[in-house]
Structures are given as C-alpha cells and as structure tokens.
Coordinates of C-alpha atoms in Angstrom, one line a residue:
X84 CA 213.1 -84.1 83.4
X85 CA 210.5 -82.1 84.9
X86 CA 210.3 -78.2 84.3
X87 CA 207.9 -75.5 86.3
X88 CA 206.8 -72.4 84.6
X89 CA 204.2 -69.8 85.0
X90 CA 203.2 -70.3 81.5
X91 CA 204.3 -73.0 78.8
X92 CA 204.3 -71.9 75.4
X93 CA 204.1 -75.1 73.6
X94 CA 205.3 -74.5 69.6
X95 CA 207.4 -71.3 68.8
X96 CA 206.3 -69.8 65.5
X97 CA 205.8 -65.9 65.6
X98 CA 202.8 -66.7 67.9
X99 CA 204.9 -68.8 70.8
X100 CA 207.6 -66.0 70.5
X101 CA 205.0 -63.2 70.8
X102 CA 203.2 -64.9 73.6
X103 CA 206.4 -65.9 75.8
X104 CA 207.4 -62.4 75.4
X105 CA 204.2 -61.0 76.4
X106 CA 204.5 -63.2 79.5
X107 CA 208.1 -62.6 79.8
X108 CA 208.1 -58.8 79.5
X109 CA 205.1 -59.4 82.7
X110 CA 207.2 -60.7 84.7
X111 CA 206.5 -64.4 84.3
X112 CA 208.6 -67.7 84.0
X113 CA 207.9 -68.9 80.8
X114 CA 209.0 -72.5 79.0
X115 CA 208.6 -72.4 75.4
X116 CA 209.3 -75.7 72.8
X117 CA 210.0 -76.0 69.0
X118 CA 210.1 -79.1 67.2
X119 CA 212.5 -77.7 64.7
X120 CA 215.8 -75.9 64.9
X121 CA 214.9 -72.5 64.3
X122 CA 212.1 -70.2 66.4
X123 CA 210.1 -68.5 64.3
X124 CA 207.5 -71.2 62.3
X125 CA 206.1 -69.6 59.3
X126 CA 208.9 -66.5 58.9
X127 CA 211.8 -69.3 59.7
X128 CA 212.1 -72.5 59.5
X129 CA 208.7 -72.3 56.9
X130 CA 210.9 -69.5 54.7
X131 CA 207.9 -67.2 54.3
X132 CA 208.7 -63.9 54.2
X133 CA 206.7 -62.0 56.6
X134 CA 203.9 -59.2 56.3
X135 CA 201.5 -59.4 53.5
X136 CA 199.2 -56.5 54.9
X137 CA 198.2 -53.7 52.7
X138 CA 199.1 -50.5 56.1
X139 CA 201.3 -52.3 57.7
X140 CA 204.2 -49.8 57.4
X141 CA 201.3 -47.1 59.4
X142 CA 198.9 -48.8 60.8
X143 CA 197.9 -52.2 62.2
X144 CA 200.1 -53.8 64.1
X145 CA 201.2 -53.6 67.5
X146 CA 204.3 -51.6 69.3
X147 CA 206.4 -54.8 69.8
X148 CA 205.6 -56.5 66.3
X149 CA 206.5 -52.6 64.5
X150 CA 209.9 -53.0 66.6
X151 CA 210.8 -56.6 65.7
X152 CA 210.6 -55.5 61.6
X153 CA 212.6 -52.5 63.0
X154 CA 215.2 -54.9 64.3
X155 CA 214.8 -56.8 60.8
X156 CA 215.9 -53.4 59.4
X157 CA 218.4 -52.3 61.7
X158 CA 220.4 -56.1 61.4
X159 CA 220.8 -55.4 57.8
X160 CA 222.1 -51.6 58.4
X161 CA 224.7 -53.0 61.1
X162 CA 226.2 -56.1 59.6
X163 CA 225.4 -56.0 55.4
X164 CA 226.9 -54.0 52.8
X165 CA 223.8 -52.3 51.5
X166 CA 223.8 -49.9 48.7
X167 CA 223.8 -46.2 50.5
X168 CA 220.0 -45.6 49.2
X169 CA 218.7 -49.0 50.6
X170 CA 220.8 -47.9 53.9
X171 CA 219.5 -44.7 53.8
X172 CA 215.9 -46.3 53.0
X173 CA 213.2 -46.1 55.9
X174 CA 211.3 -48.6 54.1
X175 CA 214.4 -50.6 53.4
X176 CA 213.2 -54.0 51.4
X177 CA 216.3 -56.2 51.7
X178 CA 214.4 -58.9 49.2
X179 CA 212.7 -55.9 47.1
X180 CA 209.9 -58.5 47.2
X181 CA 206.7 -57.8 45.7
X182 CA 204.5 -59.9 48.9
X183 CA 206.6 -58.6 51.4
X184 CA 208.1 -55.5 52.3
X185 CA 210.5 -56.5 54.7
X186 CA 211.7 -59.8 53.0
X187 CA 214.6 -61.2 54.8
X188 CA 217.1 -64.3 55.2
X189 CA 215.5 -66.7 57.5
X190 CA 218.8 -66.5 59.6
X191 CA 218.5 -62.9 60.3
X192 CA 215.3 -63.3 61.9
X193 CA 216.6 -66.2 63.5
X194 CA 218.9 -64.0 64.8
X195 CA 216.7 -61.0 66.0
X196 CA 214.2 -63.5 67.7
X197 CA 217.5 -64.9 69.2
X198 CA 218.3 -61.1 70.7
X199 CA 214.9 -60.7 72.3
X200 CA 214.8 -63.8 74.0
X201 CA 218.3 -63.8 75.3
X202 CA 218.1 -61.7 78.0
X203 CA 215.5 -63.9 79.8
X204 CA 216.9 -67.1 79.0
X205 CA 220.2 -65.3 80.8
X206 CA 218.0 -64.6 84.1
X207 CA 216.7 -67.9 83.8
X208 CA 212.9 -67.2 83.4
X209 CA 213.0 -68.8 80.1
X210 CA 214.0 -72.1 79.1
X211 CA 213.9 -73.2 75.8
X212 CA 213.6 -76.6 74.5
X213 CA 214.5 -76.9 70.6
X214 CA 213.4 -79.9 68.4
X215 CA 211.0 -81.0 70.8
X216 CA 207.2 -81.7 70.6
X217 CA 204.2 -82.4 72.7
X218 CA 203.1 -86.2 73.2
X219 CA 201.1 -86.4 75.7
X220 CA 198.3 -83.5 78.0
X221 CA 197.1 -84.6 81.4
X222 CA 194.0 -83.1 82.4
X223 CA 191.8 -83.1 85.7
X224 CA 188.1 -82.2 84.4
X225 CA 188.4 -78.7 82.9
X226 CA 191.7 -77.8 83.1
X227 CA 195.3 -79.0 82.0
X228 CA 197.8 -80.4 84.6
X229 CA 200.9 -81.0 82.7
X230 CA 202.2 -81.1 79.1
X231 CA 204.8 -84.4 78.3
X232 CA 207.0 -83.8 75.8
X233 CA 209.7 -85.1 73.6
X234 CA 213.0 -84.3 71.9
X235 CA 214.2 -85.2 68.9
X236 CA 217.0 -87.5 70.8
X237 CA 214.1 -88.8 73.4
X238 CA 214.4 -87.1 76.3
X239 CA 210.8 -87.0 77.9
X240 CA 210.2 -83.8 79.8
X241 CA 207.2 -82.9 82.0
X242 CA 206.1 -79.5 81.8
X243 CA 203.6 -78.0 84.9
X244 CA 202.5 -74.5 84.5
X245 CA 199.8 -72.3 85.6
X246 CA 198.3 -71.3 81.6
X247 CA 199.1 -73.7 78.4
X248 CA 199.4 -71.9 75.7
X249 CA 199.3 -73.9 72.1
X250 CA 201.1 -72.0 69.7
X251 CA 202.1 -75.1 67.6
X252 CA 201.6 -74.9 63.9
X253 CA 198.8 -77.5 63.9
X254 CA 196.7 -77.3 67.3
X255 CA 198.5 -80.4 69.0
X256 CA 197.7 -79.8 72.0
X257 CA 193.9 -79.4 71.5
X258 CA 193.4 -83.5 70.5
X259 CA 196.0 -84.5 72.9
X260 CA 194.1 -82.4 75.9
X261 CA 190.4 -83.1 74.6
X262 CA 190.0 -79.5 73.5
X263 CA 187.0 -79.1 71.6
X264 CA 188.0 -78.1 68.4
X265 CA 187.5 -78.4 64.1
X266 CA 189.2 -79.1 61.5
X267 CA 189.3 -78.6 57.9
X268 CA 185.7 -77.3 56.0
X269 CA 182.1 -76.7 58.1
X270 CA 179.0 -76.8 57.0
X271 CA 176.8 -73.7 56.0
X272 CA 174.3 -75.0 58.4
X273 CA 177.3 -74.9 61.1
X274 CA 178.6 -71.6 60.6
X275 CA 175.8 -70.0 58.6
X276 CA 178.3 -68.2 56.1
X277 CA 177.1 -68.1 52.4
X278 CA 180.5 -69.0 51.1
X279 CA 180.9 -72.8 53.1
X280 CA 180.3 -75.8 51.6
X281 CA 176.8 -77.4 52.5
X282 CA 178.6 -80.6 54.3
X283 CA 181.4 -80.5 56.6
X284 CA 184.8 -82.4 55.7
X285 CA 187.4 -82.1 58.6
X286 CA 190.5 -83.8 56.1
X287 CA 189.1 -81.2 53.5
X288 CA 192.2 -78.6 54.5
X289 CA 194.2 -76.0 52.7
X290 CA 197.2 -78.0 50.8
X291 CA 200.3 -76.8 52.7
X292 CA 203.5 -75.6 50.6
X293 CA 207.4 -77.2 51.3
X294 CA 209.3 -74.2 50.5
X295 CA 212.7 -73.8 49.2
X296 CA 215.3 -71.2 48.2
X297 CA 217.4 -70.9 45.1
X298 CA 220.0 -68.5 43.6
X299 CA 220.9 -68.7 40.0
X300 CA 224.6 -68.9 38.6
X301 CA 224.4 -68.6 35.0
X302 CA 226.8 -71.0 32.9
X303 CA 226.8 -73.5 36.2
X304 CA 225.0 -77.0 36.3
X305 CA 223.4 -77.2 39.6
X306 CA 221.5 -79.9 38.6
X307 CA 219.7 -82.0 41.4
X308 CA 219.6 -86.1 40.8
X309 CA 216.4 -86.9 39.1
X310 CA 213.7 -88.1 41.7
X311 CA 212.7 -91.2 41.5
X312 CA 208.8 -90.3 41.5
X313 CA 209.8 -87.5 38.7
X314 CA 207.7 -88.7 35.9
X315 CA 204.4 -89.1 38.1
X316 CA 204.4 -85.3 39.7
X317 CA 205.8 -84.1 36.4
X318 CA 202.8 -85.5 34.6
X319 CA 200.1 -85.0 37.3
X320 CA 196.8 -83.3 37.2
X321 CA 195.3 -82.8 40.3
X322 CA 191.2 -82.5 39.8
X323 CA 191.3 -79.0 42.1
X324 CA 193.7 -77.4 39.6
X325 CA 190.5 -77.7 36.3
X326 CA 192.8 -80.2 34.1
X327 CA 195.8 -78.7 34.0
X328 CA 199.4 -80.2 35.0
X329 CA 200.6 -78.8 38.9
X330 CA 203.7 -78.5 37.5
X331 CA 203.5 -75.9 35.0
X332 CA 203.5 -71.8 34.4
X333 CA 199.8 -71.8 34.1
X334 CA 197.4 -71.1 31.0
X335 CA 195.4 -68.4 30.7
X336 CA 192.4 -70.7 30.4
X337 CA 192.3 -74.0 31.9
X338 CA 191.3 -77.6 30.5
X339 CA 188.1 -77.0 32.3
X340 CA 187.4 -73.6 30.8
X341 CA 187.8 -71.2 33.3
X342 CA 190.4 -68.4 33.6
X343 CA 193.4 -69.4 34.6
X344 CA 197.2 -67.4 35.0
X345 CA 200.4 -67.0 33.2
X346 CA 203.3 -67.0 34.8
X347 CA 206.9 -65.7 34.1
X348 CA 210.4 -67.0 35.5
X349 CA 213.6 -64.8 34.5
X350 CA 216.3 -65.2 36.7
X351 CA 218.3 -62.2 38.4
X352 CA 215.7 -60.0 36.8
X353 CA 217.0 -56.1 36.5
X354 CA 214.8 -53.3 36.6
X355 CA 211.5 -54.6 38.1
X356 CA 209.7 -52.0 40.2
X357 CA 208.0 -53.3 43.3
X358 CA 205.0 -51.2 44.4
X359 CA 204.3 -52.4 47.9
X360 CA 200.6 -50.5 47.6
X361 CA 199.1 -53.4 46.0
X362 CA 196.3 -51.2 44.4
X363 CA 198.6 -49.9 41.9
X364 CA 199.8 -53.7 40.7
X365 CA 198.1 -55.9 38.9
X366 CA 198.3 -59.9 39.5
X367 CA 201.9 -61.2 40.2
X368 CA 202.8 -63.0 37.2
X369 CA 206.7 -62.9 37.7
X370 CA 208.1 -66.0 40.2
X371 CA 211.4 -64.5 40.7
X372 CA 210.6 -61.2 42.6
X373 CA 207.5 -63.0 43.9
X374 CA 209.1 -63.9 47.5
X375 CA 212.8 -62.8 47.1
X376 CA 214.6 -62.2 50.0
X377 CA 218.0 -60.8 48.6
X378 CA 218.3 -58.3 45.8
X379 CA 221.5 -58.3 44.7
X380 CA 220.5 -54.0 43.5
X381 CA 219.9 -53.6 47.7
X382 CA 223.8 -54.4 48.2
X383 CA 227.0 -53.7 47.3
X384 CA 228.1 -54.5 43.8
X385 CA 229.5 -57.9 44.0
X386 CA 228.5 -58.9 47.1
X387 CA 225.9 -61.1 46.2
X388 CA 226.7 -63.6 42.8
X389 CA 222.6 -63.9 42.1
X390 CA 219.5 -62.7 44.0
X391 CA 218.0 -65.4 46.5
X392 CA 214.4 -66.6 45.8
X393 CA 212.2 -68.6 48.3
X394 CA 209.9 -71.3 46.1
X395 CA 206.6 -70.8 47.8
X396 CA 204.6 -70.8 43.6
X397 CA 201.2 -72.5 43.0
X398 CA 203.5 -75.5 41.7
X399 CA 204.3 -76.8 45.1
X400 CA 200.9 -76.5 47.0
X401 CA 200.1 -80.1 47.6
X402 CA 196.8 -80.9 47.9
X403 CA 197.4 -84.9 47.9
X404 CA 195.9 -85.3 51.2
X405 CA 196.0 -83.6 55.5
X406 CA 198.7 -84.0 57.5
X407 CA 196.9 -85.1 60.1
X408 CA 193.1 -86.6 61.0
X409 CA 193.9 -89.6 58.4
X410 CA 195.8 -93.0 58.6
X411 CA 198.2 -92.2 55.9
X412 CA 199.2 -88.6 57.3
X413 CA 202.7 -89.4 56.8
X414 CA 202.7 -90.1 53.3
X415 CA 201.4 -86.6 52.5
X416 CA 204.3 -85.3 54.6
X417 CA 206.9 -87.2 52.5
X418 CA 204.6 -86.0 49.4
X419 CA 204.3 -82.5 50.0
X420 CA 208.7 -82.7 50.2
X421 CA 208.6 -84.8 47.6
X422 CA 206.8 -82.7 44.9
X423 CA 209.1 -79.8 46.0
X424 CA 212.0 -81.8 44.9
X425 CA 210.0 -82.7 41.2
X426 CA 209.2 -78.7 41.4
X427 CA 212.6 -77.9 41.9
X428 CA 214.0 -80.7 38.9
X429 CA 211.7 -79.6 36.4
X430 CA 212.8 -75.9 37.3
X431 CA 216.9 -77.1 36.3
X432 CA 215.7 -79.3 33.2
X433 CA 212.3 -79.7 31.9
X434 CA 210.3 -75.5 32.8
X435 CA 209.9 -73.8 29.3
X436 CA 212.1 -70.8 28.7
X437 CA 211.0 -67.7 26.5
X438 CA 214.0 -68.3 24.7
X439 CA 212.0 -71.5 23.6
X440 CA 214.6 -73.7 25.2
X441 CA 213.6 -76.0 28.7
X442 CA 215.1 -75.5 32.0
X443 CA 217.2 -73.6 33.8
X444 CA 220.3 -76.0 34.7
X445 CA 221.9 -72.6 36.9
X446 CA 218.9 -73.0 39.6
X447 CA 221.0 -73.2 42.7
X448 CA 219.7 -75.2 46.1
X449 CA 220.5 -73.3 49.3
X450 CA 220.5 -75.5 51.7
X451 CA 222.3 -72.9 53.8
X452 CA 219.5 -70.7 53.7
X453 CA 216.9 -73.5 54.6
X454 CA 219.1 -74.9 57.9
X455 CA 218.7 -78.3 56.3
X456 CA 221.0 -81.0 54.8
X457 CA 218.6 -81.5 52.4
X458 CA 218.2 -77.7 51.1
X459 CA 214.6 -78.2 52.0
X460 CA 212.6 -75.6 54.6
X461 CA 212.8 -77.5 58.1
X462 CA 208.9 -77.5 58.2
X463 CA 206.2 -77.0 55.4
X464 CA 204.5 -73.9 55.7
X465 CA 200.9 -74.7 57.2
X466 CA 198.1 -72.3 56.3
X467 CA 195.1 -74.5 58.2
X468 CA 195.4 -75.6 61.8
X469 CA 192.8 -77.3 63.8
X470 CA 191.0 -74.7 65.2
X471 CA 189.2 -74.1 68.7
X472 CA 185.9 -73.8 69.3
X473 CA 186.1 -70.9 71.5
X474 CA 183.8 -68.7 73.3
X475 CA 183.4 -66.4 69.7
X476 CA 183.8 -68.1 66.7
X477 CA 184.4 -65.1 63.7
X478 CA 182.6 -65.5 60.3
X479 CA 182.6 -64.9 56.8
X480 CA 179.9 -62.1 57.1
X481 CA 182.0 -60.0 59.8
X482 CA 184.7 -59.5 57.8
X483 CA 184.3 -60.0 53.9
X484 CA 183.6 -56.6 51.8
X485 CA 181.1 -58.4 49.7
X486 CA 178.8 -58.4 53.1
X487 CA 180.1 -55.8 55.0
X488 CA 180.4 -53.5 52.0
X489 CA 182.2 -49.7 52.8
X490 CA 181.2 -50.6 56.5
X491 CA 184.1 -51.8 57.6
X492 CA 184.3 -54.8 59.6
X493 CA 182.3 -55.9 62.4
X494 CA 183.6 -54.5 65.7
X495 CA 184.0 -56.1 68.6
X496 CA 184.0 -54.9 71.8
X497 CA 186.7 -57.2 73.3
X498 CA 189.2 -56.1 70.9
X499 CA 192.4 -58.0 71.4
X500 CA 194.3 -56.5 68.2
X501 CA 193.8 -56.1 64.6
X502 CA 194.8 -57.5 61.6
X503 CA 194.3 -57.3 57.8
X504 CA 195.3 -59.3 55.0
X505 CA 195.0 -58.9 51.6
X506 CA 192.6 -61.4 50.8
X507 CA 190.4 -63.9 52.4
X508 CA 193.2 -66.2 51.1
X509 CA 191.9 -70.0 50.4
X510 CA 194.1 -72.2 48.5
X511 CA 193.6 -75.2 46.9
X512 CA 192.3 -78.0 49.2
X513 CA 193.0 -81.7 49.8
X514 CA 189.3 -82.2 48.9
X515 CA 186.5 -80.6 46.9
X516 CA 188.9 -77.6 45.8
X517 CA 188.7 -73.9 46.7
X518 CA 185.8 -72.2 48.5
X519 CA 184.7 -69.0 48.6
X520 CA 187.4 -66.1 48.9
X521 CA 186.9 -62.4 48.5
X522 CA 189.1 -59.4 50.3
X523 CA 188.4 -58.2 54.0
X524 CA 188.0 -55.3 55.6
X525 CA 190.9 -54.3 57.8
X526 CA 189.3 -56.2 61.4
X527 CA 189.7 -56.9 65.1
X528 CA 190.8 -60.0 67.1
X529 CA 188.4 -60.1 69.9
X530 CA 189.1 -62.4 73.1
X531 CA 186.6 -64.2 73.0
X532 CA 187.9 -66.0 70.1
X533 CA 191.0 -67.0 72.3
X534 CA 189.4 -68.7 75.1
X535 CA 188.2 -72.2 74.9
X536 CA 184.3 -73.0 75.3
X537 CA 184.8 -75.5 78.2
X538 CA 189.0 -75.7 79.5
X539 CA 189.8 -72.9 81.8
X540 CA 193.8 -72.7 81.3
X541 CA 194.5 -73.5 78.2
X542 CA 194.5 -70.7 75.3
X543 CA 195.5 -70.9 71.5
X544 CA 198.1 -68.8 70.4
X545 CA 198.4 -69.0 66.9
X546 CA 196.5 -69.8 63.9
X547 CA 194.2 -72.4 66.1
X548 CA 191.8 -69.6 66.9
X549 CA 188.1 -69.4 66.6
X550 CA 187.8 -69.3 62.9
X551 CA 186.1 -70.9 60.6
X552 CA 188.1 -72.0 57.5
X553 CA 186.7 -69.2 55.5
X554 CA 187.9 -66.3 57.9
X555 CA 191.5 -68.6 58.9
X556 CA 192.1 -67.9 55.5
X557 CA 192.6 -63.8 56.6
X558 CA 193.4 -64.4 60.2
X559 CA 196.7 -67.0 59.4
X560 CA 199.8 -64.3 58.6
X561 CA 202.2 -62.9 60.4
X562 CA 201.6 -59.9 62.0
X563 CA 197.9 -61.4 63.1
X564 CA 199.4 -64.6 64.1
X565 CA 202.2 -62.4 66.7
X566 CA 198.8 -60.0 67.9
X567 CA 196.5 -63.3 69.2
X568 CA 200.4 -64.8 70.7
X569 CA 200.7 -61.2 72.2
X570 CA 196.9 -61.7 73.7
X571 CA 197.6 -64.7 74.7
X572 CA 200.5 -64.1 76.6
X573 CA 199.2 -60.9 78.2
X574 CA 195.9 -62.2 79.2
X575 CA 197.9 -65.1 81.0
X576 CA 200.0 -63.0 82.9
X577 CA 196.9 -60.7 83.7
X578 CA 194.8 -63.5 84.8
X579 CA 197.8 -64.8 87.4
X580 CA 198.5 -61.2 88.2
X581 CA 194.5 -60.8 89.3
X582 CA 194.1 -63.8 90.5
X583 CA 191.3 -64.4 87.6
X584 CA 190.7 -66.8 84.5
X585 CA 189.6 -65.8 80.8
X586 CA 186.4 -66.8 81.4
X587 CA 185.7 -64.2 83.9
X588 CA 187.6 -61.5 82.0
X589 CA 185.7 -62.2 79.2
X590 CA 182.2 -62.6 81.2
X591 CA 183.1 -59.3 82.6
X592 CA 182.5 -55.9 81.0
X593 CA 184.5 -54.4 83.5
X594 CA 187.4 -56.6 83.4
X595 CA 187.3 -57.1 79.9
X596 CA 188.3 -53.0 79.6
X597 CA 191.0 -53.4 82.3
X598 CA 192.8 -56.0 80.6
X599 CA 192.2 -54.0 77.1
X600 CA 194.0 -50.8 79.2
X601 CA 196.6 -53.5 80.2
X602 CA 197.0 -54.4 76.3
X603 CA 196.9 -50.9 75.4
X604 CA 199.8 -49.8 77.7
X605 CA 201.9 -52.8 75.7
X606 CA 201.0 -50.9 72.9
X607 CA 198.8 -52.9 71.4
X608 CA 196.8 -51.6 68.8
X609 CA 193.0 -52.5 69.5
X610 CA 190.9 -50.3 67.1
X611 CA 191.8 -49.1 63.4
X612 CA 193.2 -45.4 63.6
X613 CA 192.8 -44.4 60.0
X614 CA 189.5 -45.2 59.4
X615 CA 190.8 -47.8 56.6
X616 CA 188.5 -49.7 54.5
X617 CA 190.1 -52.6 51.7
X618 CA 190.1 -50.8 48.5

C-alpha cells in the first residue's frame, strides 16, 4: 500500500492525537498509526489516569486539552448512573483518585478520542492505521522521504508526507531516520546540571511500569495460576531499591538505612477524602485510591459490585534492564509483564493483611478494562523515550525550585505551551538507581526544543523532546505531552501554510511571534496567567 498525507503522525498516544488534530483542525491530510488497539498511549492502552498537575482545573493547559477532560466529564454525565452530587459536580472525579482528578475507564477516553477524530476520518483527511509500527525511514540528506510501516498481520505500507511527526512512545523514528538523538542518563559535563551523573549511560533509563486493573469481590477466589517465575520476583531485591524485596509494602527504613515508605492496601475503602490540592496531603500511602478509576460512592448504589483500581505501585517498576539500545531488549519486555503477573499473585495470596492474615484471594483481573486477553495493559507505560537533540535542549537549572528559587522558571521567548508537574519525577533506573529529583516551577515549552538540530521535516511530538533525563522527568505527562503534539501539529501546518520550515520560524524573531499568534488563536496557552510558583 502506499498512502500520501500532508503530515504523518507516526505513534498515537495523547501527543499523535493532539498533533493530527492540530493539523487536522488546519486544514491538513493527516495519516496517523498505532501499534496497539487503542489511541491514546499513556491515558489508554498504558491505563494511566491522566493529569497529575497541581492548576490544572485553572490554569495550564490549552483550549483543546481543557475540552477533551470536558468531554471526559460530559461522557460520564450522558451514559453513567452517577450519584446526583458527582452529576451535579464541576469537578466531577469519576475514580475519586488521589493522582488524578479526572480518573476515567480507559474505554471512555477511547471513546472521546474516537469522537474527535471521526469526523475527519468521515471526510477522508484522516486515515488511521491501528496495530501498526514504523520499520523502516528513507531519507535524502536532511530531510525524510517516506516512512515504511507494518501491521500487526504484515501488510507493509509506505507513507509520503510533507512533515513526519514521531509521536511514538519511544522515538522510533529518530534511529530508524538517523535523527540525532540520546538516550537514557548524560553526563554533567554534557548538560552541565548539578543533579546528572558524572558519566553518561544511554541503557541507564527510567524502569517502565506494566499496569493492570483489579476490582475486589469479597468472599470470591479470583485467584490467578501461580507463575512459573513466582518464587524468583517474589524473593527479589533489586540493588536500586537499598536491600529491600520489590515486592513488598515498603519499610519505613530500608536494609541500606535510609528512609523508606509504608504502604496500605484496603480494598473498596469508604470514607477516604481526596484533596486534589496536593499541598494539603501528605505522602500517598494508601494503594487503593492511589490511581482508581471507578468509585463505586460517584455512582448509583449498586451499580458497581467493587471500585476499579489501576496497578501502577512502586511494586511493578521494573528496572531489570531498557527496552531498547541492548541485545536482550526483549527479555525485559517479557520481564516487565512478567513481574506484573508475580505483583498481581502475591496481591491474591502471599501481601500481608492488617488483619495479620496474607493475601487477598477477592483481587479481581479486568481484562475488560485493559482490552487484552491476558487482563494486562496493551503497552507498558514508558516514562523515558529517546530524546532529540534539538535546537534547545531544557535543563535542570531552568526549571528546578532548588535553582530557580521563588523566580519561577526560566522563560523562553519561543513559548510553545506550558506545563507543570508535580515533581521532577525520576524513578528507579535500570542502572545506577535514582538521580536527582526536586519540584519545578510551573514552565514553558519553547520550539526550539521541537525542532531537530540538523533534519528539516521531521519534528518530535511527544515525550522525545529536547530534554535531558533530569527535566523528561517533568516534561513526560499528559497535558505536556498533548501541548508539544499540539505544537507540533500547528507549526507543520503553519510551515506548509507559509511556505517555510522550523528552522526559519525559529531563526526568525518575526516569524517566531506570528506562529505564537497562530498558537494563540488555537488557544493555546503560552505564558503562566496566575503568576504561579510550586509551593
């Protein structure tokens, strides 16, 4: 097959949706492709409930991304039988989760991604291809010429398009195209921020998470088979976790000596207040309102039999090895799955209870909510892709409080969009451990960070942007992750509209403010409005 487009958005997580819609809503042919059965990525077929972003009910976040959690919202007040508070709710929770707070069933964003993009793919300017992936990127000296790719069945279809967009959930398309790019850990001496390591390790990557969902019917045995590898993840103690067994509720001290956490599991828990401000909570010690994305208090009495929990705990990061940039990449796929299933096991039979009994044999599997015959998320949720080295690379000291203080974050004047984040989030890693963290200030995207050093039409559009893998660790959620697919799909478009590239926007003082009035008009948000600083 061979397919023409104006721009190919290659990978759909909320960065390929947010891009082809951009391009879409321009006026542009778009193709878009998904390796898995679901669009979405991260909020979908990675079950991780969206948001995590201490003003994102006011502030920070663009027009469309505010309307597609209205649409969440608005799905749940059309088909379910909430409760006539959480109806009448403007802030309505459906998961009354404390990361999220809008904390849905995968298949209802499925769904409202579905609504969006049906009207194009009815006009025929989009074509989607599901369960398909990139295998091969032509190139003629700086710039891409066509994108081969492949379905789950075989099918081998040529893509030709004017922009390349690489919104997959791991930067294929940078190897496969000779995009200059990094992976895993710099060096200080690379990126000059206090908090890297003093040698660089590209396999040294966030451990990724293979998340599940679970219900629990008390007085049922939902029991799973025992896995065969049982004994050795039940027994194992990974040298990044100080000593102490992965599968486990945590100590407040660890082997090593240093602080650790306790954590609680209780089951269809009543009663627990969620405060969404995260200033007025302390740590998150309780696993079942953690990421919950059904309540059965938000519905109709009966209507759910237990409250539906997504499994993304520290007991399933896997930190065994990268999924790609070593020979045995697919062995750490299979283990990453694999200790899910031991996480999930040990849950049913073997997890202490306060009751001073083990296990909790009522732990249901939902495959249905997954989308898989094995009741495991299609995908594992990724927090480190390769990463582009691009025109701006942002570092540690532009955005972390402990250098930029009550300043706020650097500002940059190519502002592309905004984002925030909690915390300058770095799990556990496949090598040395964890680096430095800290909080950020509430920052800006700014386009330089979206456009390669050296290839003219090609542009990342998710979390393959010009960070380092201190700042990825802020710039890899949701709402950030749809702003630089947004970008990316608008500065496309704008570029073909004006008969430009990125590099000359971005050269351009000129043009750089015409395509931020563009943006703007989109209604996306460039600058901070409330003068917010992270507490």
């Amino acid at each position: 097959m061979e397919l023409q487009a104006d721009v190919a958005v290659i990978g759909g997580g909320l960065g390929g949706v947010s891009a082809a819609l951009a391009a879409l809503r321009a006026g542009r042919r778009v193709v878009i492709t998904e390796p898995t059965g679901w669009l979405g990525g991260q909020l979908t077929s990675q079950l991780v409930p969206t948001d995590e972003h201490l003003y994102i009910e006011t502030d920070g976040a663009n027009r469309s991304y505010r309307e597609f959690r209205d649409a969440l919202r608005a799905y749940y007040r059309a088909h379910y039988p909430l409760t006539e508070a959480a109806r009448a709710d403007p802030r309505l929770n459906p998961g009354h989760a404390w990361v999220s707070p809008v904390s849905v069933d995968p298949r209802v964003a499925v769904a409202v991604i579905d609504d969006l993009l049906q009207p194009y793919r009815s006009s025929d300017r989009l074509v989607v291809l599901m369960r398909t992936e990139p295998i091969e990127v032509g190139t003629d000296g700086d710039h891409v010429t066509g994108v081969r790719v492949r379905s789950a069945s075989g099918v081998l279809t040529d893509i030709t398009a004017s922009y390349y967009l690489d919104a997959t959930e791991l930067g294929d398309l940078l190897p496969l195209g000779g995009v200059e790019h990094v992976s895993g850990r710099e060096s200080r001496e690379t990126t000059g921020e206090p908090g890297a390591w003093p040698t660089a390790d590209p396999t040294d990557m966030q451990g990724v998470s293979w998340c599940f969902a679970i219900d629990h019917l008390e007085g049922e045995d939902h029991t799973i088979d025992r896995p065969d590898d049982y004994a050795y993840w039940r027994d194992l103690r990974p040298p990044q976790l100080d000593g102490r067994r992965i599968l486990s509720f945590g100590e407040p001290v660890t082997p090593a000596g240093k602080p650790g956490r306790v954590y609680t599991l209780t089951p269809n828990v009543d009663g627990d207040e969620i405060d969404l401000d995260h200033r007025n909570m302390g740590l998150a010690p309780e696993l079942w309102n953690y990421r919950r994305i059904a309540a059965r208090r938000q519905f109709r009495d009966g209507f759910y039999r237990s409250d539906v929990v997504v499994v993304n705990w520290p007991m399933n990061d896997y930190v065994g090895g990268p999924l790609f940039g070593v020979p045995d990449a697919a062995e750490h796929w299979a283990g990453a799955k694999a200790l899910s299933r031991s996480l999930l096991y040990w849950l049913q039979t073997d997890a202490p209870r306060p009751d001073g009994g083990t296990g909790w044999p009522g732990l249901r599997l939902r495959a249905d909510v997954a989308g898989t015959d094995d009741g495991f998320a299609m995908h594992p949720y990724i927090r480190e892709s390769r990463r582009v080295l691009a025109l701006k690379t942002i570092v540690e000291q532009e955005v972390s409080t402990t250098y930029r203080g009550d300043a706020g974050a650097q500002p940059f004047p190519d502002t592309v969009g905004v984002g925030h984040y909690f915390w300058i989030d770095r799990h556990h890693t496949t090598g040395d451990g964890r680096g430095a963290g800290g909080v950020p200030q509430p920052f800006q995207i700014p386009l330089r960070a979206l456009i390669p050093r050296r290839v003219r039409n090609l542009l990342p559009a998710a979390k393959n942007i010009g960070t380092t893998q201190i700042t990825n660790g802020c710039y890899r959620l949701h709402p950030v992750e749809w702003s630089v697919g947004e970008a990316a799909g608008t500065l496309a478009a704008y570029c073909l509209d004006a008969a430009t590239e990125p590099h000359a926007v971005a050269a351009s003082e000129a043009a750089v403010g015409d395509f931020q009035a563009h943006l703007d008009a989109r209604g996306v948000q460039l600058h901070w409005t409330g003068g917010h600083r992270h507490w």
